[in-house]
mmCIF file of C-alpha atoms in Angstrom:
data_model
loop_
_atom_site.group_PDB
_atom_site.id
_atom_site.type_symbol
_atom_site.label_atom_id
_atom_site.label_comp_id
_atom_site.label_asym_id
_atom_site.label_seq_id
_atom_site.Cartn_x
_atom_site.Cartn_y
_atom_site.Cartn_z
ATOM 1 C CA MET A 1 0.520 -43.476 -8.263
ATOM 2 C CA GLU A 2 -2.179 -41.141 -9.579
ATOM 3 C CA THR A 3 -4.716 -39.786 -7.151
ATOM 4 C CA GLY A 4 -7.865 -37.787 -7.643
ATOM 5 C CA CYS A 5 -10.019 -38.035 -10.733
ATOM 6 C CA ARG A 6 -10.021 -37.072 -14.383
ATOM 7 C CA LEU A 7 -12.503 -34.469 -15.580
ATOM 8 C CA ASP A 8 -13.645 -33.823 -19.106
ATOM 9 C CA ALA A 9 -14.234 -30.339 -20.506
ATOM 10 C CA SER A 10 -17.905 -30.273 -19.582
ATOM 11 C CA SER A 11 -17.073 -31.184 -15.990
ATOM 12 C CA PHE A 12 -14.632 -28.290 -15.791
ATOM 13 C CA LEU A 13 -17.327 -25.916 -17.019
ATOM 14 C CA VAL A 14 -19.742 -27.155 -14.381
ATOM 15 C CA LEU A 15 -17.125 -26.744 -11.627
ATOM 16 C CA ALA A 16 -16.245 -23.260 -12.861
ATOM 17 C CA ALA A 17 -19.887 -22.248 -12.772
ATOM 18 C CA LEU A 18 -20.327 -23.638 -9.279
ATOM 19 C CA SER A 19 -17.157 -21.874 -8.100
ATOM 20 C CA LEU A 20 -18.316 -18.559 -9.565
ATOM 21 C CA SER A 21 -21.720 -18.995 -7.953
ATOM 22 C CA ALA A 22 -20.116 -19.681 -4.574
ATOM 23 C CA CYS A 23 -17.855 -16.639 -4.928
ATOM 24 C CA VAL A 24 -20.785 -14.364 -5.778
ATOM 25 C CA THR A 25 -22.760 -15.736 -2.830
ATOM 26 C CA VAL A 26 -19.891 -15.136 -0.395
ATOM 27 C CA SER A 27 -19.210 -11.672 -1.818
ATOM 28 C CA ALA A 28 -22.849 -10.677 -1.483
ATOM 29 C CA GLN A 29 -22.683 -11.507 2.219
ATOM 30 C CA ILE A 30 -19.890 -9.029 2.943
ATOM 31 C CA LYS A 31 -20.833 -6.523 5.631
ATOM 32 C CA PRO A 32 -17.642 -5.353 7.360
ATOM 33 C CA LEU A 33 -17.408 -4.490 11.037
ATOM 34 C CA VAL A 34 -14.566 -2.988 13.076
ATOM 35 C CA TYR A 35 -13.663 -6.020 15.161
ATOM 36 C CA GLU A 36 -10.694 -4.637 17.077
ATOM 37 C CA GLU A 37 -8.679 -1.399 17.136
ATOM 38 C CA GLN A 38 -5.569 -0.285 19.004
ATOM 39 C CA LEU A 39 -3.007 2.499 18.754
ATOM 40 C CA LEU A 40 0.451 1.399 17.657
ATOM 41 C CA TRP A 41 2.218 4.762 17.839
ATOM 42 C CA VAL A 42 1.386 8.081 19.493
ATOM 43 C CA SER A 43 3.199 11.152 18.191
ATOM 44 C CA GLY A 44 5.205 13.074 20.751
ATOM 45 C CA ALA A 45 4.785 10.417 23.416
ATOM 46 C CA GLN A 46 7.245 7.672 22.556
ATOM 47 C CA ALA A 47 11.048 7.903 22.507
ATOM 48 C CA GLU A 48 10.808 11.689 22.110
ATOM 49 C CA VAL A 49 9.675 11.311 18.511
ATOM 50 C CA ASN A 50 7.798 14.337 17.245
ATOM 51 C CA THR A 51 5.519 12.535 14.786
ATOM 52 C CA TYR A 52 4.808 9.050 13.467
ATOM 53 C CA ARG A 53 3.552 9.009 9.890
ATOM 54 C CA ILE A 54 3.377 6.930 6.679
ATOM 55 C CA PRO A 55 2.040 3.623 8.089
ATOM 56 C CA LEU A 56 2.613 0.328 6.232
ATOM 57 C CA ILE A 57 1.469 -3.172 7.158
ATOM 58 C CA THR A 58 2.058 -6.665 5.793
ATOM 59 C CA PHE A 59 1.935 -10.319 6.680
ATOM 60 C CA THR A 60 5.165 -12.292 6.453
ATOM 61 C CA PRO A 61 5.305 -15.698 4.749
ATOM 62 C CA LYS A 62 5.282 -17.233 8.243
ATOM 63 C CA GLY A 63 2.059 -15.443 9.198
ATOM 64 C CA SER A 64 3.401 -12.640 11.398
ATOM 65 C CA LEU A 65 2.131 -9.088 11.046
ATOM 66 C CA LEU A 66 4.710 -6.350 10.558
ATOM 67 C CA ALA A 67 3.711 -2.688 10.970
ATOM 68 C CA PHE A 68 6.032 0.145 9.921
ATOM 69 C CA ALA A 69 6.017 3.937 10.187
ATOM 70 C CA GLU A 70 8.305 6.892 9.757
ATOM 71 C CA GLY A 71 9.505 8.223 13.098
ATOM 72 C CA ARG A 72 10.002 11.917 12.389
ATOM 73 C CA LYS A 73 12.405 13.083 15.051
ATOM 74 C CA LEU A 74 12.188 16.863 15.098
ATOM 75 C CA SER A 75 8.974 17.920 13.350
ATOM 76 C CA SER A 76 5.889 16.638 11.555
ATOM 77 C CA GLY A 77 7.216 17.765 8.158
ATOM 78 C CA ASP A 78 8.276 15.561 5.254
ATOM 79 C CA VAL A 79 11.841 16.916 5.414
ATOM 80 C CA GLY A 80 14.093 16.156 8.371
ATOM 81 C CA ALA A 81 15.774 13.398 10.343
ATOM 82 C CA LYS A 82 13.830 10.152 10.668
ATOM 83 C CA PHE A 83 13.981 6.455 11.391
ATOM 84 C CA ILE A 84 11.853 3.546 10.244
ATOM 85 C CA ALA A 85 9.902 2.175 13.202
ATOM 86 C CA MET A 86 8.533 -1.376 13.287
ATOM 87 C CA ARG A 87 6.269 -3.431 15.543
ATOM 88 C CA ARG A 88 5.639 -7.148 15.096
ATOM 89 C CA SER A 89 2.686 -9.368 15.993
ATOM 90 C CA THR A 90 2.634 -13.167 15.947
ATOM 91 C CA ASP A 91 -1.050 -13.460 16.924
ATOM 92 C CA LYS A 92 -2.689 -11.528 14.083
ATOM 93 C CA GLY A 93 -2.649 -8.189 15.820
ATOM 94 C CA SER A 94 -3.872 -9.074 19.315
ATOM 95 C CA THR A 95 -0.504 -8.194 20.861
ATOM 96 C CA TRP A 96 2.516 -6.349 19.515
ATOM 97 C CA SER A 97 6.231 -6.219 20.227
ATOM 98 C CA PRO A 98 7.856 -3.013 21.466
ATOM 99 C CA THR A 99 8.984 -0.617 18.763
ATOM 100 C CA SER A 100 12.264 -1.485 17.073
ATOM 101 C CA PHE A 101 14.191 0.597 14.561
ATOM 102 C CA VAL A 102 14.914 -0.859 11.133
ATOM 103 C CA VAL A 103 16.822 2.126 9.708
ATOM 104 C CA ASP A 104 18.048 5.349 11.350
ATOM 105 C CA ASP A 105 19.313 8.216 9.175
ATOM 106 C CA GLY A 106 21.008 10.040 12.046
ATOM 107 C CA LEU A 107 20.288 13.771 11.906
ATOM 108 C CA LYS A 108 20.413 14.348 8.168
ATOM 109 C CA PRO A 109 18.643 17.571 7.065
ATOM 110 C CA ASP A 110 16.609 15.859 4.325
ATOM 111 C CA GLY A 111 16.163 12.441 5.891
ATOM 112 C CA LEU A 112 14.723 9.202 4.603
ATOM 113 C CA ASN A 113 11.236 8.674 3.202
ATOM 114 C CA LEU A 114 9.489 5.357 3.808
ATOM 115 C CA GLY A 115 8.109 3.818 0.641
ATOM 116 C CA SER A 116 6.903 0.249 0.169
ATOM 117 C CA VAL A 117 7.070 -3.161 1.801
ATOM 118 C CA VAL A 118 7.071 -6.178 -0.507
ATOM 119 C CA VAL A 119 6.919 -9.842 0.484
ATOM 120 C CA ASP A 120 8.700 -12.485 -1.578
ATOM 121 C CA GLU A 121 6.795 -15.656 -0.747
ATOM 122 C CA GLU A 122 9.043 -17.813 -2.916
ATOM 123 C CA VAL A 123 12.151 -17.215 -0.787
ATOM 124 C CA GLY A 124 10.441 -16.132 2.443
ATOM 125 C CA SER A 125 11.791 -12.583 2.604
ATOM 126 C CA VAL A 126 10.378 -9.168 3.451
ATOM 127 C CA ILE A 127 11.839 -6.173 1.602
ATOM 128 C CA LEU A 128 11.533 -2.482 2.487
ATOM 129 C CA ILE A 129 12.091 0.080 -0.257
ATOM 130 C CA TYR A 130 12.737 3.645 0.897
ATOM 131 C CA SER A 131 14.521 6.744 -0.370
ATOM 132 C CA ILE A 132 17.084 9.175 0.959
ATOM 133 C CA CYS A 133 17.537 12.785 -0.129
ATOM 134 C CA PHE A 134 14.222 12.573 -1.996
ATOM 135 C CA HIS A 135 13.406 16.268 -1.496
ATOM 136 C CA LEU A 136 16.963 17.351 -2.453
ATOM 137 C CA TYR A 137 17.057 19.551 0.640
ATOM 138 C CA HIS A 138 20.719 20.361 1.407
ATOM 139 C CA CYS A 139 21.766 17.136 -0.317
ATOM 140 C CA SER A 140 22.026 15.502 -3.736
ATOM 141 C CA PRO A 141 21.498 13.125 -5.463
ATOM 142 C CA SER A 142 18.444 11.168 -4.397
ATOM 143 C CA SER A 143 18.908 7.434 -3.831
ATOM 144 C CA THR A 144 16.558 4.455 -3.725
ATOM 145 C CA MET A 145 17.426 2.128 -0.851
ATOM 146 C CA MET A 146 16.546 -1.421 0.193
ATOM 147 C CA VAL A 147 16.734 -3.491 3.369
ATOM 148 C CA GLU A 148 15.642 -7.121 3.661
ATOM 149 C CA SER A 149 14.659 -9.567 6.396
ATOM 150 C CA ARG A 150 14.948 -13.325 5.937
ATOM 151 C CA ASP A 151 13.936 -14.208 9.532
ATOM 152 C CA ASP A 152 10.337 -12.970 9.817
ATOM 153 C CA GLY A 153 11.245 -9.362 10.582
ATOM 154 C CA LEU A 154 13.506 -10.131 13.548
ATOM 155 C CA SER A 155 16.634 -8.730 11.872
ATOM 156 C CA TRP A 156 17.388 -6.676 8.780
ATOM 157 C CA SER A 157 20.219 -6.507 6.284
ATOM 158 C CA PRO A 158 22.448 -3.440 5.960
ATOM 159 C CA PRO A 159 20.936 -0.886 3.546
ATOM 160 C CA ARG A 160 21.679 -1.369 -0.154
ATOM 161 C CA ASN A 161 21.755 1.579 -2.520
ATOM 162 C CA LEU A 162 19.866 0.606 -5.684
ATOM 163 C CA SER A 163 20.734 3.776 -7.578
ATOM 164 C CA VAL A 164 23.641 2.057 -9.354
ATOM 165 C CA GLN A 165 20.978 -0.104 -11.013
ATOM 166 C CA LEU A 166 18.089 2.382 -11.225
ATOM 167 C CA GLY A 167 19.811 5.745 -11.620
ATOM 168 C CA VAL A 168 19.566 8.732 -9.323
ATOM 169 C CA LYS A 169 16.164 10.024 -10.378
ATOM 170 C CA ALA A 170 14.083 10.908 -7.309
ATOM 171 C CA PHE A 171 11.725 8.014 -6.549
ATOM 172 C CA VAL A 172 9.864 6.899 -3.459
ATOM 173 C CA GLY A 173 7.726 3.776 -3.359
ATOM 174 C CA GLY A 174 4.029 3.730 -2.565
ATOM 175 C CA PRO A 175 3.572 4.418 0.201
ATOM 176 C CA GLY A 176 1.995 1.016 0.710
ATOM 177 C CA PHE A 177 2.939 -2.458 -0.399
ATOM 178 C CA GLY A 178 4.651 -3.809 -3.460
ATOM 179 C CA ILE A 179 3.493 -7.071 -4.995
ATOM 180 C CA GLN A 180 4.953 -10.356 -6.070
ATOM 181 C CA LYS A 181 3.134 -11.457 -9.204
ATOM 182 C CA ARG A 182 1.110 -14.601 -8.528
ATOM 183 C CA TYR A 183 -0.256 -15.007 -12.036
ATOM 184 C CA PRO A 184 1.155 -14.708 -15.565
ATOM 185 C CA PRO A 185 2.550 -12.683 -17.137
ATOM 186 C CA ALA A 186 5.855 -12.484 -15.221
ATOM 187 C CA LYS A 187 4.793 -14.772 -12.382
ATOM 188 C CA GLY A 188 7.152 -14.296 -9.416
ATOM 189 C CA ARG A 189 8.250 -10.770 -10.402
ATOM 190 C CA LEU A 190 8.538 -8.162 -7.636
ATOM 191 C CA VAL A 191 6.781 -4.915 -8.561
ATOM 192 C CA VAL A 192 7.115 -1.726 -6.500
ATOM 193 C CA CYS A 193 5.343 1.377 -7.779
ATOM 194 C CA GLY A 194 5.747 4.898 -6.457
ATOM 195 C CA HIS A 195 6.199 8.475 -7.575
ATOM 196 C CA GLY A 196 8.789 11.122 -8.401
ATOM 197 C CA THR A 197 9.295 14.713 -7.297
ATOM 198 C CA ILE A 198 6.465 17.214 -7.477
ATOM 199 C CA GLU A 199 7.836 18.793 -10.706
ATOM 200 C CA GLY A 200 9.016 15.529 -12.281
ATOM 201 C CA ASP A 201 6.131 13.574 -10.849
ATOM 202 C CA GLY A 202 4.222 10.587 -12.104
ATOM 203 C CA VAL A 203 3.777 6.915 -11.356
ATOM 204 C CA PHE A 204 6.930 4.839 -11.808
ATOM 205 C CA CYS A 205 7.490 1.121 -11.176
ATOM 206 C CA ILE A 206 10.709 -0.706 -10.373
ATOM 207 C CA LEU A 207 10.925 -4.438 -11.039
ATOM 208 C CA SER A 208 12.991 -7.432 -9.969
ATOM 209 C CA ASP A 209 12.945 -10.881 -11.539
ATOM 210 C CA ASN A 210 15.509 -12.423 -9.176
ATOM 211 C CA HIS A 211 14.031 -11.901 -5.701
ATOM 212 C CA GLY A 212 15.422 -8.410 -5.192
ATOM 213 C CA LYS A 213 19.042 -9.121 -6.089
ATOM 214 C CA THR A 214 18.849 -6.677 -8.995
ATOM 215 C CA TRP A 215 16.222 -4.112 -9.993
ATOM 216 C CA TYR A 216 15.379 -2.281 -13.196
ATOM 217 C CA ASN A 217 13.032 0.520 -14.216
ATOM 218 C CA GLY A 218 9.636 -0.522 -15.535
ATOM 219 C CA ALA A 219 6.452 1.385 -16.294
ATOM 220 C CA ALA A 220 6.174 5.173 -16.192
ATOM 221 C CA LEU A 221 3.091 7.382 -16.293
ATOM 222 C CA LYS A 222 4.503 10.909 -16.329
ATOM 223 C CA SER A 223 2.880 14.132 -15.203
ATOM 224 C CA ILE A 224 1.978 16.872 -17.704
ATOM 225 C CA PRO A 225 3.869 19.166 -18.100
ATOM 226 C CA TYR A 226 6.745 16.930 -17.025
ATOM 227 C CA ASN A 227 9.651 18.370 -15.021
ATOM 228 C CA GLN A 228 7.923 21.730 -14.792
ATOM 229 C CA GLN A 229 6.159 23.525 -11.990
ATOM 230 C CA LYS A 230 2.532 22.454 -11.825
ATOM 231 C CA LYS A 231 -0.643 24.508 -11.677
ATOM 232 C CA ALA A 232 -4.042 23.629 -10.268
ATOM 233 C CA GLN A 233 -5.772 20.884 -12.276
ATOM 234 C CA ASP A 234 -2.636 19.820 -14.137
ATOM 235 C CA PHE A 235 -2.293 16.064 -14.661
ATOM 236 C CA ASN A 236 -0.068 15.038 -11.769
ATOM 237 C CA PRO A 237 -0.329 11.372 -10.663
ATOM 238 C CA ASP A 238 1.448 10.861 -7.368
ATOM 239 C CA GLU A 239 1.439 8.355 -4.464
ATOM 240 C CA CYS A 240 -0.017 5.023 -5.477
ATOM 241 C CA GLN A 241 -0.945 1.476 -4.488
ATOM 242 C CA PRO A 242 -0.601 -1.423 -6.964
ATOM 243 C CA ILE A 243 -2.643 -4.605 -6.649
ATOM 244 C CA GLU A 244 -2.799 -7.732 -8.784
ATOM 245 C CA MET A 245 -6.129 -8.933 -10.091
ATOM 246 C CA LEU A 246 -6.995 -12.590 -10.651
ATOM 247 C CA ASP A 247 -6.255 -12.352 -14.386
ATOM 248 C CA GLY A 248 -2.701 -11.105 -13.742
ATOM 249 C CA THR A 249 -3.442 -7.442 -14.493
ATOM 250 C CA ILE A 250 -1.747 -4.937 -12.195
ATOM 251 C CA VAL A 251 -4.191 -2.191 -11.215
ATOM 252 C CA ILE A 252 -2.716 0.936 -9.618
ATOM 253 C CA ASN A 253 -4.866 3.292 -7.547
ATOM 254 C CA VAL A 254 -3.269 6.742 -7.689
ATOM 255 C CA ARG A 255 -3.392 10.032 -5.788
ATOM 256 C CA ASN A 256 -4.652 12.811 -8.072
ATOM 257 C CA GLN A 257 -2.266 15.479 -6.791
ATOM 258 C CA ASN A 258 -3.661 18.517 -8.629
ATOM 259 C CA ASN A 259 -7.292 17.360 -8.879
ATOM 260 C CA TYR A 260 -7.108 16.893 -12.636
ATOM 261 C CA HIS A 261 -10.590 16.132 -14.022
ATOM 262 C CA CYS A 262 -12.124 15.585 -10.566
ATOM 263 C CA ARG A 263 -11.513 15.436 -6.813
ATOM 264 C CA CYS A 264 -11.167 11.702 -7.076
ATOM 265 C CA ARG A 265 -8.742 8.847 -7.736
ATOM 266 C CA ILE A 266 -6.818 8.004 -10.886
ATOM 267 C CA VAL A 267 -6.792 4.312 -11.835
ATOM 268 C CA VAL A 268 -4.328 2.886 -14.345
ATOM 269 C CA SER A 269 -3.397 -0.693 -15.189
ATOM 270 C CA SER A 270 -0.596 -2.775 -16.657
ATOM 271 C CA LYS A 271 -1.194 -6.029 -18.511
ATOM 272 C CA ASP A 272 2.482 -6.824 -19.096
ATOM 273 C CA GLY A 273 3.685 -7.276 -15.523
ATOM 274 C CA GLY A 274 4.532 -3.643 -14.822
ATOM 275 C CA LEU A 275 6.545 -2.861 -17.943
ATOM 276 C CA THR A 276 4.093 -0.271 -19.291
ATOM 277 C CA LEU A 277 1.123 1.819 -18.144
ATOM 278 C CA PRO A 278 -0.745 2.777 -21.330
ATOM 279 C CA VAL A 279 -3.008 5.824 -21.130
ATOM 280 C CA ASP A 280 -5.584 3.683 -22.933
ATOM 281 C CA ASN A 281 -5.948 1.844 -19.604
ATOM 282 C CA LEU A 282 -6.410 5.020 -17.523
ATOM 283 C CA THR A 283 -9.680 6.036 -15.895
ATOM 284 C CA PHE A 284 -10.887 8.444 -13.200
ATOM 285 C CA ASP A 285 -13.027 6.925 -10.463
ATOM 286 C CA SER A 286 -15.304 9.809 -9.484
ATOM 287 C CA SER A 287 -17.081 7.609 -6.932
ATOM 288 C CA LEU A 288 -13.867 7.509 -4.871
ATOM 289 C CA VAL A 289 -13.999 11.082 -3.571
ATOM 290 C CA ASP A 290 -10.560 12.037 -2.276
ATOM 291 C CA PRO A 291 -8.885 15.011 -0.536
ATOM 292 C CA VAL A 292 -5.483 14.298 -2.205
ATOM 293 C CA VAL A 293 -3.910 11.626 -0.009
ATOM 294 C CA ALA A 294 -2.225 8.229 -0.072
ATOM 295 C CA ALA A 295 -4.933 5.552 0.034
ATOM 296 C CA GLY A 296 -5.109 1.821 0.646
ATOM 297 C CA ALA A 297 -6.197 -0.863 -1.808
ATOM 298 C CA LEU A 298 -6.355 -4.642 -1.559
ATOM 299 C CA GLN A 299 -7.671 -7.553 -3.626
ATOM 300 C CA LYS A 300 -8.868 -10.511 -1.570
ATOM 301 C CA ASP A 301 -10.814 -13.500 -2.873
ATOM 302 C CA GLY A 302 -11.956 -11.580 -5.943
ATOM 303 C CA VAL A 303 -13.200 -8.576 -3.943
ATOM 304 C CA LEU A 304 -11.478 -5.190 -4.253
ATOM 305 C CA TYR A 305 -11.171 -3.088 -1.067
ATOM 306 C CA PHE A 306 -10.288 0.595 -0.795
ATOM 307 C CA THR A 307 -9.625 2.935 2.147
ATOM 308 C CA ASN A 308 -9.203 6.702 2.262
ATOM 309 C CA PRO A 309 -10.488 9.794 4.074
ATOM 310 C CA SER A 310 -13.721 10.047 2.101
ATOM 311 C CA SER A 311 -14.001 13.804 1.655
ATOM 312 C CA ASP A 312 -13.314 16.167 -1.212
ATOM 313 C CA GLN A 313 -11.860 18.877 1.030
ATOM 314 C CA LYS A 314 -10.311 17.579 4.256
ATOM 315 C CA ARG A 315 -8.517 14.510 5.540
ATOM 316 C CA VAL A 316 -11.419 13.231 7.609
ATOM 317 C CA ASN A 317 -13.827 10.290 7.554
ATOM 318 C CA LEU A 318 -11.611 7.224 7.072
ATOM 319 C CA THR A 319 -13.842 4.858 5.093
ATOM 320 C CA LEU A 320 -13.657 1.297 3.799
ATOM 321 C CA ARG A 321 -15.297 0.584 0.437
ATOM 322 C CA TRP A 322 -15.490 -2.640 -1.517
ATOM 323 C CA SER A 323 -16.237 -3.643 -5.067
ATOM 324 C CA LEU A 324 -17.584 -6.914 -6.427
ATOM 325 C CA THR A 325 -16.911 -5.811 -10.013
ATOM 326 C CA ASN A 326 -13.131 -5.242 -10.065
ATOM 327 C CA GLY A 327 -13.588 -1.558 -9.253
ATOM 328 C CA THR A 328 -16.082 -0.676 -11.990
ATOM 329 C CA SER A 329 -18.649 -0.040 -9.247
ATOM 330 C CA TRP A 330 -18.658 0.063 -5.445
ATOM 331 C CA VAL A 331 -21.163 -1.273 -2.917
ATOM 332 C CA ASP A 332 -23.440 1.511 -1.673
ATOM 333 C CA ASN A 333 -23.020 1.069 2.094
ATOM 334 C CA PRO A 334 -19.351 1.775 2.939
ATOM 335 C CA LEU A 335 -17.983 1.272 6.448
ATOM 336 C CA GLN A 336 -16.938 4.393 8.317
ATOM 337 C CA ILE A 337 -13.906 3.470 10.400
ATOM 338 C CA TRP A 338 -13.250 6.889 11.949
ATOM 339 C CA PRO A 339 -15.265 10.098 11.365
ATOM 340 C CA GLY A 340 -12.540 12.468 12.534
ATOM 341 C CA PRO A 341 -9.155 13.537 11.160
ATOM 342 C CA SER A 342 -7.545 10.671 9.252
ATOM 343 C CA GLY A 343 -4.780 10.441 6.687
ATOM 344 C CA TYR A 344 -2.707 7.777 4.973
ATOM 345 C CA SER A 345 -3.824 4.158 5.164
ATOM 346 C CA SER A 346 -2.652 0.714 4.089
ATOM 347 C CA MET A 347 -4.184 -2.784 4.155
ATOM 348 C CA THR A 348 -3.169 -6.414 4.233
ATOM 349 C CA SER A 349 -4.696 -9.876 4.652
ATOM 350 C CA LEU A 350 -3.483 -13.393 5.314
ATOM 351 C CA ASP A 351 -4.086 -15.728 2.381
ATOM 352 C CA SER A 352 -3.697 -19.039 4.173
ATOM 353 C CA GLY A 353 -6.774 -20.581 2.587
ATOM 354 C CA THR A 354 -8.454 -21.184 5.942
ATOM 355 C CA ALA A 355 -12.022 -20.118 6.611
ATOM 356 C CA GLU A 356 -10.870 -17.990 9.547
ATOM 357 C CA ASP A 357 -8.397 -15.953 7.498
ATOM 358 C CA ARG A 358 -10.971 -15.366 4.767
ATOM 359 C CA LYS A 359 -13.023 -13.425 7.321
ATOM 360 C CA HIS A 360 -10.546 -10.650 8.066
ATOM 361 C CA ILE A 361 -8.567 -7.780 6.594
ATOM 362 C CA PHE A 362 -6.200 -5.549 8.541
ATOM 363 C CA ILE A 363 -5.844 -1.781 8.183
ATOM 364 C CA ILE A 364 -3.287 0.682 9.518
ATOM 365 C CA TYR A 365 -3.970 4.412 9.280
ATOM 366 C CA GLU A 366 -3.189 7.881 10.576
ATOM 367 C CA LYS A 367 -5.777 8.974 13.137
ATOM 368 C CA GLY A 368 -6.361 12.010 15.329
ATOM 369 C CA GLU A 369 -8.809 14.128 17.275
ATOM 370 C CA LYS A 370 -7.560 17.507 16.023
ATOM 371 C CA ASP A 371 -4.894 16.537 13.470
ATOM 372 C CA TYR A 372 -4.717 13.327 11.445
ATOM 373 C CA TYR A 373 -1.052 12.684 12.328
ATOM 374 C CA GLU A 374 -1.549 12.414 16.110
ATOM 375 C CA THR A 375 -1.474 8.601 16.157
ATOM 376 C CA VAL A 376 -1.074 5.518 13.989
ATOM 377 C CA SER A 377 -3.905 3.051 14.580
ATOM 378 C CA PHE A 378 -4.350 -0.637 13.734
ATOM 379 C CA VAL A 379 -7.782 -2.023 12.856
ATOM 380 C CA LYS A 380 -8.895 -5.618 12.416
ATOM 381 C CA ILE A 381 -11.966 -5.819 10.171
ATOM 382 C CA HIS A 382 -14.380 -8.769 10.255
ATOM 383 C CA LEU A 383 -15.740 -8.889 6.716
ATOM 384 C CA TYR A 384 -18.957 -10.630 7.765
ATOM 385 C CA GLY A 385 -19.288 -9.251 11.302
ATOM 386 C CA GLY A 386 -22.096 -6.830 10.485
ATOM 387 C CA LYS A 387 -24.542 -9.585 9.571
#
C-alpha cells in the first residue's frame, strides 16, 4: 500500500526553497561553545609511555565514540617503538574506558605510524589504516597495514599487510579520518587519503569498493620536485584530511609542508570519487593561517568546520572555524579552544538525525602548557551554546 503523498515539480521547488531557507537560518545561529573538556592521555604518566601523539576520533555505527593515539614508548620522536592506544565511550564522551592497545609493534627501531580511521556504515565496521617502517629507519620496505573491528571497537582483527595490493611505496594515512562516500559518484566507496615520504611526498588516496577486502591506489597530487630533497617554499603537500560535500565532491584540506605560496592551507578536490586530484581544482586558503601541522576538518549539515593551531609561526592557539559557503569564506568570529601550545587535531560528529546530535561536534587534540605534546584532550562543542 502506498503511503505519503505525490508532489509535482513545483511542489518540489517550494520544498527545496523552504529547506534551504531553514538550513541558512540554522547555520546563521551557530555560535560554538566549549561544553565539556577532559584529558584522555597524559604523556609520561600512564603505563610508562613517553609521549601520546597523533589523536584520532570517530563515532561507530552503533553510536560509541572511539579515540585513538600513538603511544610512543621511548621518546617523543616520530621514529621508534609504539603502540596504538584506544579509549571508548558509550555516552558521547562523558565517561571513557581504560586505555586498551589495538596494535603493539614491540621494540622495532622505526615503529608504526598511526594514519586514519574509517567507518563503514554499510557493514558496521571500523577500520584503522597505519604504516610500518614508514621512515625507512633500519628497516625496509614500508608497508601499509589494516586492522578492523566488527563489534563496536571491543576487539580487533589481526593486522593485514595491504602492500601486496598497493605496493611498497611509503604511505601513511591522514592523520585523521577516512570517508565512506554517501553520495554519487562511487557511493559506498571507502576513501583514505594521506601522504608519502618527505622527498617523495604528496597527497595520495587509497580506495576500496568492497568494504575493505581489497584496496587499490587512487588519486595522487605529487610534490615538486618529486622524489628529490625539498627546499623552502617548494610545493610539498603533506598530511591531509578528506571530507565529502553534499554534492559528492571530496574536498581535501592539506598541510603546506614548505609554505609554498603562503603560510596557509592547500585545498584540493576530487569529483570522481577519489580517482584523481586535478590541479585545476587546487587553491590556497590564505585565511586559514597555519604553522605547518595536521589539522581537522568536518562537514556537518552543510557547514564546514576546521581546527588548527591558528598561528603562522608556532603550534599555539587551537581554534575552531566554520564556513557557511563550502570553504570559500569563513565566519569572522572563530572559537579559541586553547590559547597555549597545541598541535594535531581531529573532529567527528554523530549523524543520527536527532535534534540533540545536531547540536554537537567532538574534537580531540594535542594540548600542553609548555609543549603541545604533553597531553591529548577531548572537547565536546555545543554549536549553539554561545547564544
